[in-house]
Short mmCIF file of C-alpha atoms in Angstrom, two decimals:
data_model
loop_
_atom_site.label_atom_id
_atom_site.label_comp_id
_atom_site.label_asym_id
_atom_site.label_seq_id
_atom_site.Cartn_x
_atom_site.Cartn_y
_atom_site.Cartn_z
CA MET M 1 96.42 78.77 83.28
CA SER M 2 93.61 77.12 81.33
CA ALA M 3 91.81 78.87 78.51
CA ALA M 4 88.66 79.01 80.66
CA ALA M 5 90.45 80.82 83.46
CA GLY M 6 90.18 84.55 83.92
CA GLN M 7 93.02 86.98 83.41
CA LEU M 8 93.69 90.68 83.87
CA ARG M 9 96.10 92.05 81.27
CA LEU M 10 97.68 95.43 81.97
CA ARG M 11 96.91 97.74 79.05
CA SER M 12 98.39 101.02 80.24
CA ARG M 13 99.25 103.10 83.29
CA ILE M 14 98.28 106.75 83.35
CA GLU M 15 100.20 109.09 85.63
CA LEU M 16 97.82 111.56 87.24
CA GLY M 17 100.30 113.29 89.51
CA ASP M 18 97.75 113.17 92.32
CA TYR M 19 95.80 110.72 94.46
CA PRO M 20 92.66 109.47 92.60
CA VAL M 21 89.62 109.38 94.90
CA ASP M 22 86.89 108.44 92.40
CA ALA M 23 86.46 107.57 88.73
CA ALA M 24 83.67 106.87 86.25
CA TRP M 25 83.73 105.27 82.79
CA SER M 26 82.13 106.72 79.68
CA PRO M 27 79.33 104.52 78.28
CA ASP M 28 81.54 103.30 75.39
CA GLY M 29 84.48 102.43 77.66
CA LYS M 30 86.87 104.70 75.79
CA ALA M 31 87.32 107.35 78.47
CA VAL M 32 87.44 107.69 82.25
CA VAL M 33 86.79 110.83 84.26
CA VAL M 34 88.85 110.95 87.47
CA ALA M 35 88.46 113.01 90.63
CA CYS M 36 91.79 113.72 92.33
CA GLY M 37 92.50 114.52 95.95
CA ALA M 38 93.94 118.01 95.38
CA GLY M 39 90.89 118.99 93.34
CA ALA M 40 91.59 118.26 89.66
CA ILE M 41 88.93 116.69 87.46
CA SER M 42 90.80 114.86 84.70
CA LEU M 43 89.67 113.03 81.59
CA ALA M 44 91.69 110.00 80.50
CA GLN M 45 91.40 108.83 76.89
CA ILE M 46 92.07 105.08 76.94
CA GLU M 47 92.36 104.22 73.26
CA ALA M 48 94.26 107.29 72.07
CA ASP M 49 97.53 108.02 73.83
CA ALA M 50 96.44 106.63 77.21
CA SER M 51 96.95 109.95 78.97
CA ALA M 52 94.88 112.21 81.18
CA ARG M 53 94.39 115.95 81.05
CA PRO M 54 92.85 118.21 83.68
CA ILE M 55 89.57 119.77 82.50
CA GLY M 56 88.64 121.62 85.69
CA ALA M 57 88.98 121.60 89.45
CA HIS M 58 87.21 121.87 92.78
CA ALA M 59 88.95 124.15 95.27
CA GLY M 60 90.18 122.24 98.30
CA GLY M 61 89.79 118.80 96.73
CA ALA M 62 87.50 116.70 94.54
CA LEU M 63 85.22 114.10 96.12
CA ALA M 64 83.12 112.20 93.59
CA VAL M 65 82.25 111.76 89.91
CA ALA M 66 79.42 109.96 88.09
CA TRP M 67 78.66 109.42 84.39
CA GLN M 68 75.31 108.72 82.75
CA LYS M 69 74.86 105.06 81.87
CA ALA M 70 74.14 106.01 78.26
CA GLY M 71 74.73 109.68 77.63
CA ASN M 72 77.11 112.61 77.37
CA LEU M 73 76.73 114.03 80.87
CA PHE M 74 78.87 113.48 83.92
CA ALA M 75 78.88 115.15 87.32
CA SER M 76 81.55 116.05 89.86
CA SER M 77 81.62 117.35 93.44
CA GLY M 78 84.25 118.76 95.74
CA GLN M 79 85.21 120.32 99.03
CA ASP M 80 84.23 123.73 97.65
CA GLY M 81 80.61 122.66 98.22
CA ALA M 82 79.83 122.66 94.51
CA VAL M 83 78.27 119.99 92.29
CA ARG M 84 79.06 120.53 88.63
CA LEU M 85 77.36 119.05 85.57
CA TRP M 86 79.65 118.48 82.56
CA ASP M 87 79.02 117.95 78.85
CA ALA M 88 81.52 115.32 77.66
CA ARG M 89 81.40 116.65 74.09
CA THR M 90 82.38 120.23 74.87
CA LEU M 91 83.96 119.66 78.31
CA GLU M 92 82.05 122.68 79.55
CA SER M 93 80.53 122.60 83.04
CA ARG M 94 78.23 124.59 85.28
CA ALA M 95 77.40 124.48 88.95
CA ILE M 96 73.97 123.00 89.70
CA HIS M 97 74.37 123.09 93.48
CA GLU M 98 76.51 125.11 95.85
CA GLY M 99 76.57 125.04 99.63
CA ALA M 100 78.66 124.96 102.78
CA GLU M 101 78.42 121.15 103.13
CA TRP M 102 80.28 118.70 100.93
CA SER M 103 78.42 116.44 98.52
CA GLU M 104 80.28 113.15 98.89
CA HIS M 105 78.09 110.79 96.85
CA LEU M 106 76.76 111.14 93.28
CA ALA M 107 74.76 108.62 91.25
CA PHE M 108 72.84 108.69 87.96
CA ALA M 109 69.68 106.61 87.56
CA ASP M 110 69.79 103.89 84.92
CA ASN M 111 67.61 105.96 82.57
CA GLY M 112 70.00 108.92 82.91
CA ARG M 113 67.20 111.37 83.67
CA LEU M 114 67.94 111.81 87.38
CA LEU M 115 71.13 112.59 89.29
CA ALA M 116 71.16 111.85 93.03
CA VAL M 117 73.35 114.04 95.24
CA ALA M 118 73.97 113.20 98.90
CA THR M 119 75.04 116.20 100.96
CA GLY M 120 75.42 115.36 104.63
CA ARG M 121 72.01 114.09 105.73
CA THR M 122 70.14 115.47 102.70
CA LEU M 123 69.39 113.77 99.39
CA ARG M 124 68.60 115.90 96.36
CA LEU M 125 67.52 114.87 92.87
CA PHE M 126 68.39 116.89 89.77
CA ASP M 127 67.15 116.29 86.24
CA ALA M 128 69.40 116.06 83.18
CA SER M 129 69.12 119.80 82.60
CA GLY M 130 70.55 120.45 86.06
CA ALA M 131 67.26 121.65 87.55
CA LEU M 132 66.47 120.64 91.12
CA ARG M 133 63.60 118.16 91.15
CA ALA M 134 63.47 117.25 94.84
CA SER M 135 65.13 117.91 98.17
CA PHE M 136 63.97 115.26 100.63
CA GLU M 137 63.61 115.52 104.39
CA PRO M 138 66.98 115.08 106.16
CA HIS M 139 67.98 111.56 107.16
CA PRO M 140 68.65 110.61 110.80
CA GLY M 141 72.38 110.49 110.08
CA VAL M 142 74.89 111.31 107.36
CA ILE M 143 74.24 109.41 104.13
CA ALA M 144 77.06 106.90 103.66
CA ALA M 145 76.05 105.21 100.39
CA LEU M 146 73.66 105.54 97.44
CA ALA M 147 72.30 102.77 95.19
CA TRP M 148 69.72 103.11 92.42
CA ARG M 149 67.32 100.17 92.21
CA PRO M 150 67.88 98.50 88.80
CA LYS M 151 65.60 99.69 86.00
CA SER M 152 63.64 102.00 88.28
CA THR M 153 63.55 105.56 89.60
CA GLU M 154 63.97 104.44 93.22
CA ILE M 155 67.18 105.09 95.10
CA ALA M 156 68.37 103.70 98.42
CA ALA M 157 70.22 106.08 100.72
CA ALA M 158 71.98 104.25 103.56
CA GLY M 159 73.37 105.58 106.81
CA ASN M 160 72.97 105.48 110.55
CA GLY M 161 69.64 103.91 111.46
CA GLY M 162 69.06 101.94 108.26
CA VAL M 163 68.00 102.76 104.71
CA ARG M 164 65.51 105.20 103.24
CA ILE M 165 64.25 104.53 99.71
CA HIS M 166 63.20 107.55 97.65
CA ARG M 167 61.29 107.56 94.38
CA GLY M 168 61.89 110.38 91.93
CA GLU M 169 59.33 109.57 89.20
CA PRO M 170 56.45 109.68 88.40
CA GLN M 171 55.74 111.23 91.81
CA LEU M 172 57.98 111.77 94.80
CA GLU M 173 57.80 109.24 97.62
CA SER M 174 59.97 108.03 100.51
CA ARG M 175 59.79 105.00 102.77
CA ASP M 176 62.00 103.83 105.62
CA TYR M 177 63.68 100.48 106.21
CA PRO M 178 65.03 101.04 109.72
CA TRP M 179 67.71 99.01 111.46
CA ARG M 180 69.82 99.74 114.50
CA GLY M 181 73.42 100.61 113.77
CA ALA M 182 75.23 102.29 110.91
CA CYS M 183 75.07 101.17 107.26
CA LEU M 184 78.35 101.72 105.40
CA THR M 185 77.40 100.35 101.96
CA ALA M 186 74.30 99.72 99.86
CA CYS M 187 73.80 97.54 96.78
CA TRP M 188 70.85 95.90 94.98
CA ASN M 189 70.79 92.47 93.41
CA ALA M 190 70.16 92.20 89.67
CA ASP M 191 66.36 92.10 89.80
CA GLY M 192 66.03 94.73 92.52
CA ARG M 193 64.37 92.44 95.03
CA VAL M 194 67.13 92.36 97.65
CA LEU M 195 69.02 95.31 99.11
CA ALA M 196 72.23 94.52 101.01
CA ALA M 197 74.12 96.83 103.36
CA GLY M 198 77.51 96.35 105.00
CA MET M 199 77.31 97.37 108.66
CA GLN M 200 79.64 99.07 111.11
CA ASP M 201 78.87 96.36 113.69
CA GLY M 202 80.43 93.59 111.58
CA SER M 203 77.39 92.19 109.78
CA VAL M 204 75.52 92.36 106.48
CA HIS M 205 71.87 93.32 106.64
CA LEU M 206 69.42 92.21 103.95
CA TRP M 207 66.09 93.75 103.08
CA TYR M 208 63.87 91.55 100.88
CA VAL M 209 61.94 94.50 99.55
CA ALA M 210 59.54 92.48 97.41
CA SER M 211 58.32 90.36 100.34
CA GLY M 212 58.83 92.90 103.12
CA THR M 213 61.13 90.62 105.14
CA GLN M 214 64.72 91.12 106.33
CA SER M 215 67.63 89.18 107.79
CA GLN M 216 71.13 89.69 109.10
CA MET M 217 74.32 87.78 108.34
CA GLN M 218 76.63 88.01 111.34
CA GLY M 219 80.04 86.70 112.41
CA TYR M 220 82.37 89.15 110.68
CA GLY M 221 85.48 90.03 112.63
CA SER M 222 85.29 93.74 111.80
CA LYS M 223 83.13 96.30 110.01
CA VAL M 224 81.92 95.35 106.52
CA SER M 225 83.46 98.07 104.38
CA ALA M 226 82.56 96.87 100.86
CA THR M 227 79.80 94.83 99.22
CA GLY M 228 78.86 93.84 95.67
CA TRP M 229 76.57 91.46 93.77
CA SER M 230 77.50 89.16 90.91
CA ALA M 231 75.83 90.14 87.66
CA ASN M 232 73.36 87.24 87.87
CA GLY M 233 72.39 88.11 91.45
CA ARG M 234 73.41 84.73 92.82
CA TYR M 235 76.45 85.79 94.88
CA LEU M 236 76.93 88.63 97.33
CA ALA M 237 80.58 89.50 98.00
CA SER M 238 81.56 91.38 101.15
CA ALA M 239 84.84 92.53 102.65
CA ALA M 240 85.80 92.78 106.30
CA GLY M 241 89.42 93.14 107.37
CA ASN M 242 91.56 90.96 105.10
CA SER M 243 88.76 88.48 104.33
CA LEU M 244 86.35 88.21 101.42
CA ILE M 245 83.06 86.57 102.40
CA VAL M 246 80.79 85.33 99.58
CA TRP M 247 77.15 84.38 100.23
CA ASP M 248 75.26 82.10 97.82
CA PHE M 249 71.63 83.10 97.21
CA ASN M 250 70.83 80.03 95.13
CA GLY M 251 67.94 77.83 96.26
CA LYS M 252 66.73 78.74 99.75
CA GLY M 253 69.30 81.50 100.06
CA PRO M 254 72.14 82.16 102.45
CA GLU M 255 70.28 82.06 105.78
CA GLY M 256 71.50 79.11 107.83
CA SER M 257 74.31 78.27 105.38
CA ARG M 258 78.07 78.76 105.57
CA PRO M 259 79.59 81.32 103.21
CA LEU M 260 82.67 80.87 101.08
CA GLU M 261 85.62 82.62 102.72
CA LEU M 262 88.40 83.81 100.44
CA ARG M 263 91.67 84.44 102.30
CA SER M 264 94.56 85.50 100.09
CA HIS M 265 95.07 89.10 101.16
CA SER M 266 97.50 89.67 104.04
CA GLU M 267 96.19 93.15 104.94
CA ARG M 268 92.89 95.01 105.09
CA ILE M 269 90.86 94.96 101.86
CA SER M 270 90.34 98.47 100.56
CA ALA M 271 88.10 97.84 97.53
CA LEU M 272 86.17 95.19 95.62
CA ALA M 273 84.21 95.24 92.37
CA CYS M 274 81.98 92.71 90.60
CA ARG M 275 82.19 92.46 86.83
CA PRO M 276 78.98 93.53 85.02
CA SER M 277 78.79 90.07 83.44
CA GLY M 278 79.51 86.60 84.78
CA THR M 279 80.60 85.84 88.35
CA TRP M 280 83.99 87.57 88.35
CA LEU M 281 85.17 89.58 91.34
CA VAL M 282 88.25 91.73 91.82
CA SER M 283 89.64 92.77 95.19
CA ALA M 284 92.51 95.00 96.32
CA ALA M 285 94.06 95.54 99.73
CA ARG M 286 96.70 97.45 101.64
CA ASP M 287 99.11 94.65 100.70
CA ARG M 288 99.07 96.24 97.17
CA ARG M 289 97.77 93.00 95.64
CA LEU M 290 95.04 93.02 92.99
CA LEU M 291 93.28 89.64 92.87
CA LEU M 292 90.78 88.19 90.41
CA TRP M 293 88.26 85.61 91.66
CA ARG M 294 85.48 83.55 90.15
CA MET M 295 82.79 83.34 92.78
CA GLY M 296 81.42 79.88 93.42
CA ALA M 297 84.12 78.20 91.33
CA SER M 298 87.24 78.32 93.49
CA ASP M 299 88.59 79.64 96.77
CA THR M 300 91.90 80.62 95.15
CA PRO M 301 92.53 83.66 92.90
CA GLN M 302 92.44 83.21 89.12
CA ASP M 303 95.00 85.97 88.59
CA ALA M 304 97.10 88.38 90.68
CA HIS M 305 99.00 91.64 90.15
CA LEU M 306 101.17 93.76 92.41
CA LEU M 307 100.18 97.44 92.33
CA ALA M 308 102.51 100.41 92.64
CA ASP M 309 100.85 101.41 95.92
CA GLU M 310 97.69 100.86 97.94
CA CYS M 311 94.55 100.76 95.78
CA THR M 312 92.18 103.73 96.05
CA LEU M 313 89.47 102.61 93.60
CA LEU M 314 88.31 99.78 91.35
CA ARG M 315 85.91 100.54 88.47
CA TYR M 316 84.74 98.18 85.72
CA SER M 317 83.65 99.67 82.41
CA ARG M 318 79.96 99.22 81.48
CA SER M 319 80.74 96.19 79.30
CA GLY M 320 83.11 94.67 81.86
CA GLU M 321 85.87 94.46 79.27
CA ARG M 322 88.11 96.94 81.10
CA LEU M 323 89.04 97.70 84.69
CA ALA M 324 90.38 100.98 86.08
CA VAL M 325 92.55 100.71 89.19
CA GLY M 326 93.64 103.82 91.05
CA ASP M 327 96.57 103.82 93.47
CA ALA M 328 97.87 106.13 96.19
CA ARG M 329 101.03 106.90 94.20
CA GLY M 330 98.94 108.90 91.76
CA GLY M 331 98.41 106.40 88.95
CA LEU M 332 95.46 104.89 87.11
CA SER M 333 96.14 101.42 85.68
CA ILE M 334 93.87 100.12 82.93
CA PHE M 335 93.45 96.35 82.59
CA ASP M 336 91.82 94.39 79.78
CA CYS M 337 89.61 91.69 81.27
#
């Protein structure tokens, strides 16, 4: 392997004793908060003894966690219907929302002042003190994905019937970007001009928000279950079945062009993640393989690892120097990138 090639180096494996369903890095990349299937919320210290300790729990099971981009707050939700706001310094928490429905998606705005909570068809915004700022009109269908527009207070909530974009500051506002069918994912490019959604019908839909136009990339063999942009906004990675499809937005863009198809997984891809810098992409599938790619440079993996079990999550640290990989056996593997 040349010096210019990428590599994932296993740093440590943390035994959680339970199935990790979500994870979020601290801003400094020294800790990871993990939501586990049976309900535990655990904090893993990466540079100390590389271990995790439970700090709380959601009855029935945990669902999601999110950490401020630059701050000491993180949030968790669970099947008990509660959303809890935590202080990472004291590890104390309090419920900021409780209800009969589960809150399956949490996301902090880039400025850290707003926390978005998707509960069924309803999106709520809370401020950093935990106070409810807004509860928007219900969506046509259950919200399947959330994505904050970079460097803004606008958030895209995707689901059946398209995307609705909500603004939380300075005044509340919502606008619809309808499309037939069900959106499964949502992600913005680096400058916030293009919103991409993976679709149940085996396509990727694109909204060019700045110009008010849209397009659809078709031809996938199955539903598009994961999407992600390269840090420079040039490449859009998408996963359908056991294939990775990469679209190049350079020049005139992807419309009318052929994408790069990356075929090294033998089973359905369960997760992908784009590194916060460069054009690196990691993917994991039911074949237990973790693959590292450089989009636009090669159609073969730069590095490969065999996981202990099927991957449940992939999370890059804010700097992109570390990668957390959860597996169904109950472990969290930390790689140096």
